[in-house]
Amino acid sequence: VSAPVVTTRAALDEWLADRRAGGASVGLVPTMGALHAGHLSLIRRAKADNDAVVTSVYVNPLQFGAGEDLSAYPRDLDRDRGLAGEAGTDVVFAPSVDEMWPEPSQTTVHVEGVSAPLEGRSRPGHFDGVATIVAKLFGLVGLCTAYFGEKDFQQLAVIKRFVQDLSLPVHVVGCPVVRDPDGLALSSRNAYLTDEERELAPRLYWALLAGRRVIEDERRTDPDAVVEAMTASLAEVPRFTLDYAAVVDPHDLVPPDTLTGDVRLLVAARLGRARLIDNIPATVPVPVAS
Ligand code: AMP
């Protein structure tokens, strides 16, 4: 069953008012479309937790930098509403850019700190674009639980931060990364890979696993050793151009001097036309008393 589509704020308001009049709780899954099993896992989780699920499909120009893939970004609303409906979406909100911003926005939601390193350094302005559009979606939908993938781990941290700082009435839930059987994290941008690049792409995940082995098997607590292992692993595939490899505190995304407790390993690299990102958790083993 294809989900019905609303394209205006007014129609979304009416739909939400109807549901809320019946006492429904609302789940929100923001996406840029080109839905895959990663998105669908968020929708299924939203449906399990809530009575009514809104999936938004909006390719947000604000979060694309100059020279990024805004015009090439895959778009297919008919396919998306079919997949979204089957996964449990009750309505797809697919506004045009003009509907979202009848006038250019004079407001930007900028999160300091957590948006600065990693993706923030590589993609200036990206998280301002994300935070501004997500805050606006939260304004349009109101009280809800919103679901985001850990695939975009820093994005999730940025969103949690402004929701906390601004006391927005939204509960933010992070969901695990969905991967193909060979380990490649699902991404709409995987469509840019040639067959040959697609074969090599899981090596990005291998680099993360190499980093995790240094922490969990070799029991090293020196972050440089972890970064070196990830870098060396990816360097085995010359077609990759590494952007960053990092091991950070999962809450503030700051690299610790010494690793303790739960940490997050993140990598970003170019492969052909695609820029791929991925991340995994790791836990520093507690020394056992002998
Ligand atoms: P996007 O359409 O790329 O903006 O992604 C929409 C949402 O789906 C974001 O919260 C992403 O983190 C999430 N997402 C994308 N890929 C995956 C994946 N492989 N596993 C889990 N969530 C994902």
PDB file of C-alpha atoms and ligand atoms in Angstrom:
ATOM      1  CA  VAL A   1       0.000   0.000   0.000  1.00  0.00           C
ATOM      2  CA  SER A   2       1.435   3.307  -1.152  1.00  0.00           C
ATOM      3  CA  ALA A   3       1.310   5.970   1.555  1.00  0.00           C
ATOM      4  CA  PRO A   4      -0.808   9.041   0.776  1.00  0.00           C
ATOM      5  CA  VAL A   5       1.213  12.154   0.025  1.00  0.00           C
ATOM      6  CA  VAL A   6       0.622  15.681   1.308  1.00  0.00           C
ATOM      7  CA  THR A   7       2.662  18.490  -0.190  1.00  0.00           C
ATOM      8  CA  THR A   8       1.508  21.536   1.778  1.00  0.00           C
ATOM      9  CA  ARG A   9       1.833  22.668   5.374  1.00  0.00           C
ATOM     10  CA  ALA A  10      -1.931  23.183   5.494  1.00  0.00           C
ATOM     11  CA  ALA A  11      -2.642  19.589   4.440  1.00  0.00           C
ATOM     12  CA  LEU A  12      -0.096  18.256   6.913  1.00  0.00           C
ATOM     13  CA  ASP A  13      -1.666  20.351   9.707  1.00  0.00           C
ATOM     14  CA  GLU A  14      -5.092  19.003   8.893  1.00  0.00           C
ATOM     15  CA  TRP A  15      -3.852  15.411   8.799  1.00  0.00           C
ATOM     16  CA  LEU A  16      -2.044  15.810  12.149  1.00  0.00           C
ATOM     17  CA  ALA A  17      -5.030  17.535  13.777  1.00  0.00           C
ATOM     18  CA  ASP A  18      -7.277  14.618  12.767  1.00  0.00           C
ATOM     19  CA  ARG A  19      -4.900  12.052  14.206  1.00  0.00           C
ATOM     20  CA  ARG A  20      -4.277  13.967  17.394  1.00  0.00           C
ATOM     21  CA  ALA A  21      -8.018  14.464  17.911  1.00  0.00           C
ATOM     22  CA  GLY A  22      -8.172  10.664  18.108  1.00  0.00           C
ATOM     23  CA  GLY A  23      -5.385  10.671  20.685  1.00  0.00           C
ATOM     24  CA  ALA A  24      -2.704   9.359  18.333  1.00  0.00           C
ATOM     25  CA  SER A  25       0.983   9.641  19.185  1.00  0.00           C
ATOM     26  CA  VAL A  26       3.085  10.826  16.245  1.00  0.00           C
ATOM     27  CA  GLY A  27       6.375   9.431  14.933  1.00  0.00           C
ATOM     28  CA  LEU A  28       8.426  11.430  12.422  1.00  0.00           C
ATOM     29  CA  VAL A  29      11.045  10.046  10.016  1.00  0.00           C
ATOM     30  CA  PRO A  30      12.851  12.814   8.112  1.00  0.00           C
ATOM     31  CA  THR A  31      14.472  11.682   4.849  1.00  0.00           C
ATOM     32  CA  MET A  32      15.690  13.020   1.530  1.00  0.00           C
ATOM     33  CA  GLY A  33      13.935  10.179  -0.327  1.00  0.00           C
ATOM     34  CA  ALA A  34      15.616   7.527  -2.481  1.00  0.00           C
ATOM     35  CA  LEU A  35      14.490   5.204   0.280  1.00  0.00           C
ATOM     36  CA  HIS A  36      16.402   2.021   1.077  1.00  0.00           C
ATOM     37  CA  ALA A  37      16.307  -0.567   3.861  1.00  0.00           C
ATOM     38  CA  GLY A  38      18.094   1.873   6.225  1.00  0.00           C
ATOM     39  CA  HIS A  39      15.246   4.376   5.963  1.00  0.00           C
ATOM     40  CA  LEU A  40      12.680   1.584   6.177  1.00  0.00           C
ATOM     41  CA  SER A  41      14.170   0.381   9.473  1.00  0.00           C
ATOM     42  CA  LEU A  42      13.500   3.856  10.912  1.00  0.00           C
ATOM     43  CA  ILE A  43       9.916   3.785   9.629  1.00  0.00           C
ATOM     44  CA  ARG A  44       9.287   0.324  11.101  1.00  0.00           C
ATOM     45  CA  ARG A  45      10.664   1.446  14.439  1.00  0.00           C
ATOM     46  CA  ALA A  46       8.521   4.608  14.320  1.00  0.00           C
ATOM     47  CA  LYS A  47       5.444   2.493  13.574  1.00  0.00           C
ATOM     48  CA  ALA A  48       6.239   0.099  16.421  1.00  0.00           C
ATOM     49  CA  ASP A  49       6.476   3.022  18.874  1.00  0.00           C
ATOM     50  CA  ASN A  50       3.694   5.341  17.629  1.00  0.00           C
ATOM     51  CA  ASP A  51       0.102   5.356  16.355  1.00  0.00           C
ATOM     52  CA  ALA A  52       0.703   7.636  13.373  1.00  0.00           C
ATOM     53  CA  VAL A  53       3.895   7.905  11.307  1.00  0.00           C
ATOM     54  CA  VAL A  54       4.883  10.845   9.105  1.00  0.00           C
ATOM     55  CA  THR A  55       7.783  10.252   6.723  1.00  0.00           C
ATOM     56  CA  SER A  56       9.085  13.445   5.180  1.00  0.00           C
ATOM     57  CA  VAL A  57      10.748  13.361   1.776  1.00  0.00           C
ATOM     58  CA  TYR A  58      12.555  16.592   1.054  1.00  0.00           C
ATOM     59  CA  VAL A  59      15.901  17.124  -0.668  1.00  0.00           C
ATOM     60  CA  ASN A  60      17.135  20.017   1.426  1.00  0.00           C
ATOM     61  CA  PRO A  61      19.173  22.481  -0.636  1.00  0.00           C
ATOM     62  CA  LEU A  62      20.497  24.163   2.525  1.00  0.00           C
ATOM     63  CA  GLN A  63      22.606  21.151   3.451  1.00  0.00           C
ATOM     64  CA  PHE A  64      24.394  20.809   0.103  1.00  0.00           C
ATOM     65  CA  GLY A  65      27.593  22.742  -0.407  1.00  0.00           C
ATOM     66  CA  ALA A  66      28.676  24.357  -3.684  1.00  0.00           C
ATOM     67  CA  GLY A  67      29.889  21.597  -5.993  1.00  0.00           C
ATOM     68  CA  GLU A  68      28.024  18.881  -4.071  1.00  0.00           C
ATOM     69  CA  ASP A  69      25.423  16.591  -5.630  1.00  0.00           C
ATOM     70  CA  LEU A  70      22.158  18.552  -5.116  1.00  0.00           C
ATOM     71  CA  SER A  71      21.027  18.380  -8.760  1.00  0.00           C
ATOM     72  CA  ALA A  72      22.200  14.764  -9.197  1.00  0.00           C
ATOM     73  CA  TYR A  73      20.583  13.555  -5.964  1.00  0.00           C
ATOM     74  CA  PRO A  74      18.213  10.641  -6.812  1.00  0.00           C
ATOM     75  CA  ARG A  75      14.477  11.521  -6.718  1.00  0.00           C
ATOM     76  CA  ASP A  76      11.517   9.144  -7.207  1.00  0.00           C
ATOM     77  CA  LEU A  77       8.476  10.020  -5.098  1.00  0.00           C
ATOM     78  CA  ASP A  78       6.251   7.244  -6.491  1.00  0.00           C
ATOM     79  CA  ARG A  79       8.745   4.587  -5.540  1.00  0.00           C
ATOM     80  CA  ASP A  80       9.338   6.219  -2.141  1.00  0.00           C
ATOM     81  CA  ARG A  81       5.647   6.383  -1.198  1.00  0.00           C
ATOM     82  CA  GLY A  82       5.265   2.706  -2.075  1.00  0.00           C
ATOM     83  CA  LEU A  83       8.207   1.613   0.083  1.00  0.00           C
ATOM     84  CA  ALA A  84       7.314   4.038   2.877  1.00  0.00           C
ATOM     85  CA  GLY A  85       3.708   2.787   2.937  1.00  0.00           C
ATOM     86  CA  GLU A  86       4.721  -0.861   3.085  1.00  0.00           C
ATOM     87  CA  ALA A  87       7.036  -0.134   6.016  1.00  0.00           C
ATOM     88  CA  GLY A  88       4.230   1.524   8.012  1.00  0.00           C
ATOM     89  CA  THR A  89       4.184   5.191   7.008  1.00  0.00           C
ATOM     90  CA  ASP A  90       0.708   6.716   7.349  1.00  0.00           C
ATOM     91  CA  VAL A  91       1.473   9.871   5.400  1.00  0.00           C
ATOM     92  CA  VAL A  92       4.386  11.145   3.321  1.00  0.00           C
ATOM     93  CA  PHE A  93       5.067  14.867   3.638  1.00  0.00           C
ATOM     94  CA  ALA A  94       6.780  15.938   0.403  1.00  0.00           C
ATOM     95  CA  PRO A  95       6.795  19.726   0.180  1.00  0.00           C
ATOM     96  CA  SER A  96       8.431  21.736  -2.595  1.00  0.00           C
ATOM     97  CA  VAL A  97      11.258  24.103  -1.746  1.00  0.00           C
ATOM     98  CA  ASP A  98       8.845  27.037  -2.286  1.00  0.00           C
ATOM     99  CA  GLU A  99       6.322  25.509   0.095  1.00  0.00           C
ATOM    100  CA  MET A 100       9.004  25.155   2.766  1.00  0.00           C
ATOM    101  CA  TRP A 101      10.521  28.602   2.229  1.00  0.00           C
ATOM    102  CA  PRO A 102       8.050  30.993   0.558  1.00  0.00           C
ATOM    103  CA  GLU A 103      10.667  33.581   1.478  1.00  0.00           C
ATOM    104  CA  PRO A 104      14.367  32.881   1.913  1.00  0.00           C
ATOM    105  CA  SER A 105      15.059  32.017   5.551  1.00  0.00           C
ATOM    106  CA  GLN A 106      16.724  34.750   7.575  1.00  0.00           C
ATOM    107  CA  THR A 107      17.279  32.238  10.352  1.00  0.00           C
ATOM    108  CA  THR A 108      19.945  29.580  10.711  1.00  0.00           C
ATOM    109  CA  VAL A 109      20.163  27.008  13.479  1.00  0.00           C
ATOM    110  CA  HIS A 110      23.873  26.727  14.195  1.00  0.00           C
ATOM    111  CA  VAL A 111      25.173  24.251  16.751  1.00  0.00           C
ATOM    112  CA  GLU A 112      28.630  25.033  18.103  1.00  0.00           C
ATOM    113  CA  GLY A 113      31.001  22.360  19.282  1.00  0.00           C
ATOM    114  CA  VAL A 114      29.503  19.124  18.148  1.00  0.00           C
ATOM    115  CA  SER A 115      29.118  20.261  14.535  1.00  0.00           C
ATOM    116  CA  ALA A 116      32.656  21.635  14.224  1.00  0.00           C
ATOM    117  CA  PRO A 117      34.928  18.593  13.701  1.00  0.00           C
ATOM    118  CA  LEU A 118      34.808  15.720  11.161  1.00  0.00           C
ATOM    119  CA  GLU A 119      31.941  16.347   8.686  1.00  0.00           C
ATOM    120  CA  GLY A 120      31.765  19.941   9.900  1.00  0.00           C
ATOM    121  CA  ARG A 121      35.335  20.571   8.819  1.00  0.00           C
ATOM    122  CA  SER A 122      34.910  18.786   5.461  1.00  0.00           C
ATOM    123  CA  ARG A 123      31.500  20.236   4.613  1.00  0.00           C
ATOM    124  CA  PRO A 124      31.303  23.846   5.856  1.00  0.00           C
ATOM    125  CA  GLY A 125      27.710  24.911   6.478  1.00  0.00           C
ATOM    126  CA  HIS A 126      26.348  21.375   6.092  1.00  0.00           C
ATOM    127  CA  PHE A 127      25.138  21.005   9.665  1.00  0.00           C
ATOM    128  CA  ASP A 128      23.653  24.507   9.679  1.00  0.00           C
ATOM    129  CA  GLY A 129      21.544  23.357   6.743  1.00  0.00           C
ATOM    130  CA  VAL A 130      20.598  20.115   8.468  1.00  0.00           C
ATOM    131  CA  ALA A 131      19.809  21.724  11.824  1.00  0.00           C
ATOM    132  CA  THR A 132      17.746  24.496  10.226  1.00  0.00           C
ATOM    133  CA  ILE A 133      15.590  22.132   8.155  1.00  0.00           C
ATOM    134  CA  VAL A 134      15.153  19.598  10.955  1.00  0.00           C
ATOM    135  CA  ALA A 135      14.186  22.346  13.407  1.00  0.00           C
ATOM    136  CA  LYS A 136      11.654  23.561  10.854  1.00  0.00           C
ATOM    137  CA  LEU A 137      10.236  20.048  10.411  1.00  0.00           C
ATOM    138  CA  PHE A 138       9.950  19.803  14.191  1.00  0.00           C
ATOM    139  CA  GLY A 139       8.069  23.124  14.133  1.00  0.00           C
ATOM    140  CA  LEU A 140       5.702  21.844  11.443  1.00  0.00           C
ATOM    141  CA  VAL A 141       5.005  18.484  13.089  1.00  0.00           C
ATOM    142  CA  GLY A 142       5.146  19.557  16.744  1.00  0.00           C
ATOM    143  CA  LEU A 143       5.119  17.121  19.653  1.00  0.00           C
ATOM    144  CA  CYS A 144       6.491  13.841  18.314  1.00  0.00           C
ATOM    145  CA  THR A 145       9.189  11.206  18.499  1.00  0.00           C
ATOM    146  CA  ALA A 146      11.679  11.608  15.643  1.00  0.00           C
ATOM    147  CA  TYR A 147      13.867   8.799  14.297  1.00  0.00           C
ATOM    148  CA  PHE A 148      17.354   9.204  12.823  1.00  0.00           C
ATOM    149  CA  GLY A 149      20.014   6.720  11.751  1.00  0.00           C
ATOM    150  CA  GLU A 150      23.351   6.297  13.470  1.00  0.00           C
ATOM    151  CA  LYS A 151      24.697   6.075   9.902  1.00  0.00           C
ATOM    152  CA  ASP A 152      24.940   9.862  10.184  1.00  0.00           C
ATOM    153  CA  PHE A 153      26.305   9.725  13.691  1.00  0.00           C
ATOM    154  CA  GLN A 154      27.435  13.331  13.948  1.00  0.00           C
ATOM    155  CA  GLN A 155      24.136  14.543  12.488  1.00  0.00           C
ATOM    156  CA  LEU A 156      22.305  12.644  15.229  1.00  0.00           C
ATOM    157  CA  ALA A 157      24.529  14.292  17.868  1.00  0.00           C
ATOM    158  CA  VAL A 158      23.887  17.750  16.365  1.00  0.00           C
ATOM    159  CA  ILE A 159      20.116  17.211  16.363  1.00  0.00           C
ATOM    160  CA  LYS A 160      20.065  15.877  19.927  1.00  0.00           C
ATOM    161  CA  ARG A 161      22.059  18.932  20.979  1.00  0.00           C
ATOM    162  CA  PHE A 162      19.789  21.644  19.571  1.00  0.00           C
ATOM    163  CA  VAL A 163      16.684  19.822  20.789  1.00  0.00           C
ATOM    164  CA  GLN A 164      18.207  19.864  24.269  1.00  0.00           C
ATOM    165  CA  ASP A 165      19.495  23.440  24.043  1.00  0.00           C
ATOM    166  CA  LEU A 166      16.208  24.834  22.697  1.00  0.00           C
ATOM    167  CA  SER A 167      13.933  22.552  24.798  1.00  0.00           C
ATOM    168  CA  LEU A 168      12.021  21.460  21.700  1.00  0.00           C
ATOM    169  CA  PRO A 169       9.072  19.121  22.380  1.00  0.00           C
ATOM    170  CA  VAL A 170      10.592  16.273  20.374  1.00  0.00           C
ATOM    171  CA  HIS A 171      12.044  13.008  21.566  1.00  0.00           C
ATOM    172  CA  VAL A 172      14.991  12.044  19.337  1.00  0.00           C
ATOM    173  CA  VAL A 173      15.740   8.343  18.842  1.00  0.00           C
ATOM    174  CA  GLY A 174      18.878   7.004  17.132  1.00  0.00           C
ATOM    175  CA  CYS A 175      18.651   3.697  15.217  1.00  0.00           C
ATOM    176  CA  PRO A 176      21.459   1.287  14.245  1.00  0.00           C
ATOM    177  CA  VAL A 177      23.205   1.364  10.870  1.00  0.00           C
ATOM    178  CA  VAL A 178      21.689  -1.028   8.307  1.00  0.00           C
ATOM    179  CA  ARG A 179      24.300  -2.715   6.089  1.00  0.00           C
ATOM    180  CA  ASP A 180      24.418  -4.895   3.021  1.00  0.00           C
ATOM    181  CA  PRO A 181      25.566  -8.470   3.780  1.00  0.00           C
ATOM    182  CA  ASP A 182      29.148  -7.554   2.777  1.00  0.00           C
ATOM    183  CA  GLY A 183      29.220  -4.783   5.389  1.00  0.00           C
ATOM    184  CA  LEU A 184      28.664  -1.696   3.234  1.00  0.00           C
ATOM    185  CA  ALA A 185      26.376   0.758   5.049  1.00  0.00           C
ATOM    186  CA  LEU A 186      23.307   1.473   2.922  1.00  0.00           C
ATOM    187  CA  SER A 187      23.283   4.964   1.465  1.00  0.00           C
ATOM    188  CA  SER A 188      21.452   6.666  -1.373  1.00  0.00           C
ATOM    189  CA  ARG A 189      24.891   7.774  -2.546  1.00  0.00           C
ATOM    190  CA  ASN A 190      26.000   4.156  -3.111  1.00  0.00           C
ATOM    191  CA  ALA A 191      24.100   4.533  -6.406  1.00  0.00           C
ATOM    192  CA  TYR A 192      27.016   6.654  -7.652  1.00  0.00           C
ATOM    193  CA  LEU A 193      29.441   3.696  -7.397  1.00  0.00           C
ATOM    194  CA  THR A 194      30.510   1.733 -10.476  1.00  0.00           C
ATOM    195  CA  ASP A 195      30.371  -2.073 -10.188  1.00  0.00           C
ATOM    196  CA  GLU A 196      34.084  -2.144  -9.540  1.00  0.00           C
ATOM    197  CA  GLU A 197      33.856   0.545  -6.843  1.00  0.00           C
ATOM    198  CA  ARG A 198      30.900  -1.248  -5.253  1.00  0.00           C
ATOM    199  CA  GLU A 199      33.130  -4.316  -4.830  1.00  0.00           C
ATOM    200  CA  LEU A 200      35.735  -2.218  -3.018  1.00  0.00           C
ATOM    201  CA  ALA A 201      33.310  -0.136  -0.955  1.00  0.00           C
ATOM    202  CA  PRO A 202      33.002  -2.529   2.050  1.00  0.00           C
ATOM    203  CA  ARG A 203      36.681  -1.897   2.738  1.00  0.00           C
ATOM    204  CA  LEU A 204      35.562   1.312   4.438  1.00  0.00           C
ATOM    205  CA  TYR A 205      33.789  -0.862   7.013  1.00  0.00           C
ATOM    206  CA  TRP A 206      36.844  -3.124   7.221  1.00  0.00           C
ATOM    207  CA  ALA A 207      38.906  -0.078   8.223  1.00  0.00           C
ATOM    208  CA  LEU A 208      36.504   0.539  11.122  1.00  0.00           C
ATOM    209  CA  LEU A 209      36.742  -3.114  12.167  1.00  0.00           C
ATOM    210  CA  ALA A 210      40.555  -2.859  12.055  1.00  0.00           C
ATOM    211  CA  GLY A 211      40.330   0.099  14.422  1.00  0.00           C
ATOM    212  CA  ARG A 212      37.973  -1.743  16.743  1.00  0.00           C
ATOM    213  CA  ARG A 213      40.335  -4.748  16.930  1.00  0.00           C
ATOM    214  CA  VAL A 214      43.096  -2.463  18.215  1.00  0.00           C
ATOM    215  CA  ILE A 215      40.775  -1.392  21.045  1.00  0.00           C
ATOM    216  CA  GLU A 216      38.939  -4.596  21.861  1.00  0.00           C
ATOM    217  CA  ASP A 217      41.473  -7.351  20.978  1.00  0.00           C
ATOM    218  CA  GLU A 218      44.862  -5.652  21.337  1.00  0.00           C
ATOM    219  CA  ARG A 219      43.456  -3.668  24.265  1.00  0.00           C
ATOM    220  CA  ARG A 220      45.276  -0.478  23.294  1.00  0.00           C
ATOM    221  CA  THR A 221      44.004   2.783  24.796  1.00  0.00           C
ATOM    222  CA  ASP A 222      46.096   5.108  22.633  1.00  0.00           C
ATOM    223  CA  PRO A 223      43.768   6.812  20.109  1.00  0.00           C
ATOM    224  CA  ASP A 224      46.643   7.352  17.630  1.00  0.00           C
ATOM    225  CA  ALA A 225      47.150   3.588  17.355  1.00  0.00           C
ATOM    226  CA  VAL A 226      43.481   3.191  16.446  1.00  0.00           C
ATOM    227  CA  VAL A 227      43.559   5.966  13.849  1.00  0.00           C
ATOM    228  CA  GLU A 228      46.763   4.505  12.366  1.00  0.00           C
ATOM    229  CA  ALA A 229      45.164   1.071  12.044  1.00  0.00           C
ATOM    230  CA  MET A 230      42.119   2.520  10.270  1.00  0.00           C
ATOM    231  CA  THR A 231      44.281   4.659   7.980  1.00  0.00           C
ATOM    232  CA  ALA A 232      46.601   1.759   7.100  1.00  0.00           C
ATOM    233  CA  SER A 233      43.648  -0.516   6.383  1.00  0.00           C
ATOM    234  CA  LEU A 234      42.073   1.952   3.970  1.00  0.00           C
ATOM    235  CA  ALA A 235      45.440   2.728   2.351  1.00  0.00           C
ATOM    236  CA  GLU A 236      45.438  -0.872   1.074  1.00  0.00           C
ATOM    237  CA  VAL A 237      42.806   0.282  -1.425  1.00  0.00           C
ATOM    238  CA  PRO A 238      44.388   3.077  -3.500  1.00  0.00           C
ATOM    239  CA  ARG A 239      41.048   3.953  -5.107  1.00  0.00           C
ATOM    240  CA  PHE A 240      39.916   5.421  -1.771  1.00  0.00           C
ATOM    241  CA  THR A 241      40.908   8.947  -0.796  1.00  0.00           C
ATOM    242  CA  LEU A 242      40.681   9.198   2.963  1.00  0.00           C
ATOM    243  CA  ASP A 243      39.032  12.328   4.311  1.00  0.00           C
ATOM    244  CA  TYR A 244      39.244  11.497   8.020  1.00  0.00           C
ATOM    245  CA  ALA A 245      39.533   8.584  10.410  1.00  0.00           C
ATOM    246  CA  ALA A 246      38.789   9.346  14.049  1.00  0.00           C
ATOM    247  CA  VAL A 247      37.993   7.816  17.404  1.00  0.00           C
ATOM    248  CA  VAL A 248      35.884  10.064  19.630  1.00  0.00           C
ATOM    249  CA  ASP A 249      33.703  10.308  22.701  1.00  0.00           C
ATOM    250  CA  PRO A 250      30.207   9.343  21.430  1.00  0.00           C
ATOM    251  CA  HIS A 251      28.476  12.269  23.164  1.00  0.00           C
ATOM    252  CA  ASP A 252      30.575  15.349  22.384  1.00  0.00           C
ATOM    253  CA  LEU A 253      32.616  13.850  19.495  1.00  0.00           C
ATOM    254  CA  VAL A 254      35.861  15.041  21.075  1.00  0.00           C
ATOM    255  CA  PRO A 255      38.895  12.749  20.652  1.00  0.00           C
ATOM    256  CA  PRO A 256      39.995  11.671  24.145  1.00  0.00           C
ATOM    257  CA  ASP A 257      43.683  11.594  25.152  1.00  0.00           C
ATOM    258  CA  THR A 258      43.243   8.037  26.409  1.00  0.00           C
ATOM    259  CA  LEU A 259      40.412   5.732  25.419  1.00  0.00           C
ATOM    260  CA  THR A 260      38.013   4.582  28.140  1.00  0.00           C
ATOM    261  CA  GLY A 261      34.496   3.177  28.167  1.00  0.00           C
ATOM    262  CA  ASP A 262      32.381   3.527  25.044  1.00  0.00           C
ATOM    263  CA  VAL A 263      33.880   5.289  22.037  1.00  0.00           C
ATOM    264  CA  ARG A 264      32.874   5.800  18.409  1.00  0.00           C
ATOM    265  CA  LEU A 265      35.050   5.156  15.364  1.00  0.00           C
ATOM    266  CA  LEU A 266      34.242   7.236  12.286  1.00  0.00           C
ATOM    267  CA  VAL A 267      35.620   7.376   8.738  1.00  0.00           C
ATOM    268  CA  ALA A 268      34.903   9.368   5.599  1.00  0.00           C
ATOM    269  CA  ALA A 269      36.471   8.752   2.201  1.00  0.00           C
ATOM    270  CA  ARG A 270      35.927   9.382  -1.486  1.00  0.00           C
ATOM    271  CA  LEU A 271      35.512   6.487  -3.849  1.00  0.00           C
ATOM    272  CA  GLY A 272      35.002   7.546  -7.455  1.00  0.00           C
ATOM    273  CA  ARG A 273      32.089  10.002  -7.578  1.00  0.00           C
ATOM    274  CA  ALA A 274      30.840   9.077  -4.126  1.00  0.00           C
ATOM    275  CA  ARG A 275      31.819  10.411  -0.745  1.00  0.00           C
ATOM    276  CA  LEU A 276      31.137   7.640   1.768  1.00  0.00           C
ATOM    277  CA  ILE A 277      30.885   7.861   5.560  1.00  0.00           C
ATOM    278  CA  ASP A 278      30.553   5.130   8.140  1.00  0.00           C
ATOM    279  CA  ASN A 279      30.993   4.536  11.867  1.00  0.00           C
ATOM    280  CA  ILE A 280      30.821   1.834  14.540  1.00  0.00           C
ATOM    281  CA  PRO A 281      30.876   1.705  18.332  1.00  0.00           C
ATOM    282  CA  ALA A 282      33.680   0.137  20.358  1.00  0.00           C
ATOM    283  CA  THR A 283      34.117  -0.475  24.057  1.00  0.00           C
ATOM    284  CA  VAL A 284      37.441  -0.374  25.826  1.00  0.00           C
ATOM    285  CA  PRO A 285      37.714  -3.675  27.714  1.00  0.00           C
ATOM    286  CA  VAL A 286      37.749  -3.411  31.489  1.00  0.00           C
ATOM    287  CA  PRO A 287      41.013  -4.911  32.772  1.00  0.00           C
ATOM    288  CA  VAL A 288      40.357  -8.195  34.552  1.00  0.00           C
ATOM    289  CA  ALA A 289      41.981  -8.649  37.932  1.00  0.00           C
ATOM    290  CA  SER A 290      44.460 -11.549  37.765  1.00  0.00           C
TER     291      SER A 290
HETATM  292  P1  AMP B   1      18.910  10.727   4.238  1.00  0.00           P
HETATM  293  O1  AMP B   1      17.749  10.425   3.358  1.00  0.00           O
HETATM  294  O2  AMP B   1      20.205  10.230   3.706  1.00  0.00           O
HETATM  295  O3  AMP B   1      18.936  12.144   4.718  1.00  0.00           O
HETATM  296  O4  AMP B   1      18.677   9.843   5.528  1.00  0.00           O
HETATM  297  C1  AMP B   1      17.479   9.934   6.257  1.00  0.00           C
HETATM  298  C2  AMP B   1      17.637   9.187   7.548  1.00  0.00           C
HETATM  299  O5  AMP B   1      17.925   7.813   7.292  1.00  0.00           O
HETATM  300  C3  AMP B   1      18.779   9.729   8.407  1.00  0.00           C
HETATM  301  O6  AMP B   1      18.371   9.729   9.767  1.00  0.00           O
HETATM  302  C4  AMP B   1      19.862   8.729   8.158  1.00  0.00           C
HETATM  303  O7  AMP B   1      20.793   8.631   9.210  1.00  0.00           O
HETATM  304  C5  AMP B   1      19.077   7.448   8.032  1.00  0.00           C
HETATM  305  N1  AMP B   1      19.856   6.439   7.330  1.00  0.00           N
HETATM  306  C6  AMP B   1      20.453   6.556   6.108  1.00  0.00           C
HETATM  307  N2  AMP B   1      21.141   5.447   5.814  1.00  0.00           N
HETATM  308  C7  AMP B   1      20.977   4.588   6.860  1.00  0.00           C
HETATM  309  C8  AMP B   1      21.445   3.270   7.159  1.00  0.00           C
HETATM  310  N3  AMP B   1      22.222   2.595   6.325  1.00  0.00           N
HETATM  311  N4  AMP B   1      21.078   2.723   8.340  1.00  0.00           N
HETATM  312  C9  AMP B   1      20.288   3.405   9.207  1.00  0.00           C
HETATM  313  N5  AMP B   1      19.815   4.632   8.982  1.00  0.00           N
HETATM  314  C10 AMP B   1      20.151   5.226   7.829  1.00  0.00           C
END
